Amino acid sequence: MMMLRMNSMTLEINGETRTILPVSNVSELLKLLGIVETHVAVEINRRIIRRADWDHTPVSDRDRVEIVQFVGGG
């Protein structure tokens, strides 16, 4: 059980507290969650992250993450 805690991180994702495998940046988080990166906006701790910065923007334990997927229709 102790090993699981050391190899995990806790994030609040869209209002839900989740324990996940550690990731180092936004791109890795989206891949882990199985979210296709097109038509998505990401905010960490109330700061919108530009798509160009996803590979360089760290994700840390206890961050608040909002992921919004845009859906077309009419």
Short mmCIF file of C-alpha atoms in Angstrom, two decimals:
data_model
loop_
_atom_site.label_atom_id
_atom_site.label_comp_id
_atom_site.label_asym_id
_atom_site.label_seq_id
_atom_site.Cartn_x
_atom_site.Cartn_y
_atom_site.Cartn_z
CA MET A 1 0.00 0.00 0.00
CA MET A 2 2.84 2.40 0.81
CA MET A 3 4.36 1.75 -2.62
CA LEU A 4 1.14 2.82 -4.34
CA ARG A 5 1.18 6.17 -2.57
CA MET A 6 4.78 6.87 -3.57
CA ASN A 7 4.04 6.06 -7.21
CA SER A 8 0.93 8.17 -7.53
CA MET A 9 -0.26 11.75 -7.45
CA THR A 10 -3.56 13.25 -6.43
CA LEU A 11 -5.22 15.83 -8.66
CA GLU A 12 -8.58 17.52 -8.68
CA ILE A 13 -9.76 16.98 -12.25
CA ASN A 14 -12.97 18.75 -13.24
CA GLY A 15 -14.01 18.91 -9.60
CA GLU A 16 -13.28 15.23 -8.84
CA THR A 17 -10.33 14.17 -6.70
CA ARG A 18 -8.42 11.43 -8.49
CA THR A 19 -5.28 9.46 -7.68
CA ILE A 20 -3.31 8.71 -10.84
CA LEU A 21 0.11 7.54 -11.95
CA PRO A 22 2.62 10.41 -11.83
CA VAL A 23 2.90 12.60 -14.92
CA SER A 24 5.31 15.43 -15.53
CA ASN A 25 3.36 17.67 -17.90
CA VAL A 26 -0.04 18.45 -19.41
CA SER A 27 0.53 16.32 -22.53
CA GLU A 28 1.34 13.27 -20.40
CA LEU A 29 -1.76 13.85 -18.27
CA LEU A 30 -4.04 13.96 -21.30
CA LYS A 31 -2.48 10.77 -22.69
CA LEU A 32 -2.88 9.00 -19.35
CA LEU A 33 -6.54 10.03 -19.19
CA GLY A 34 -7.11 8.89 -22.78
CA ILE A 35 -8.12 12.34 -23.95
CA VAL A 36 -7.42 13.22 -27.57
CA GLU A 37 -5.61 16.55 -27.63
CA THR A 38 -7.69 18.11 -30.40
CA HIS A 39 -10.56 20.37 -29.40
CA VAL A 40 -9.48 20.51 -25.75
CA ALA A 41 -8.73 23.40 -23.40
CA VAL A 42 -6.74 22.88 -20.19
CA GLU A 43 -6.57 25.03 -17.09
CA ILE A 44 -4.32 24.35 -14.10
CA ASN A 45 -4.91 26.19 -10.85
CA ARG A 46 -7.12 28.74 -12.64
CA ARG A 47 -4.50 29.44 -15.33
CA ILE A 48 -5.30 28.56 -18.95
CA ILE A 49 -2.45 26.63 -20.51
CA ARG A 50 -1.75 27.30 -24.19
CA ARG A 51 -1.53 24.15 -26.32
CA ALA A 52 2.01 25.16 -27.38
CA ASP A 53 3.04 24.98 -23.71
CA TRP A 54 1.53 21.59 -22.80
CA ASP A 55 4.82 19.69 -23.18
CA HIS A 56 6.58 22.20 -20.93
CA THR A 57 3.92 22.89 -18.29
CA PRO A 58 4.41 20.75 -15.19
CA VAL A 59 1.60 19.00 -13.39
CA SER A 60 2.15 18.67 -9.65
CA ASP A 61 0.53 16.73 -6.85
CA ARG A 62 -2.63 18.48 -5.58
CA ASP A 63 -3.06 20.68 -8.68
CA ARG A 64 -6.59 21.65 -9.72
CA VAL A 65 -7.08 20.76 -13.37
CA GLU A 66 -10.00 21.66 -15.60
CA ILE A 67 -10.24 19.95 -18.98
CA VAL A 68 -12.91 21.15 -21.38
CA GLN A 69 -13.67 19.23 -24.57
CA PHE A 70 -15.32 21.12 -27.39
CA VAL A 71 -18.07 19.29 -29.22
CA GLY A 72 -19.39 20.35 -32.59
CA GLY A 73 -23.00 20.08 -33.54
CA GLY A 74 -25.88 21.97 -34.77
#
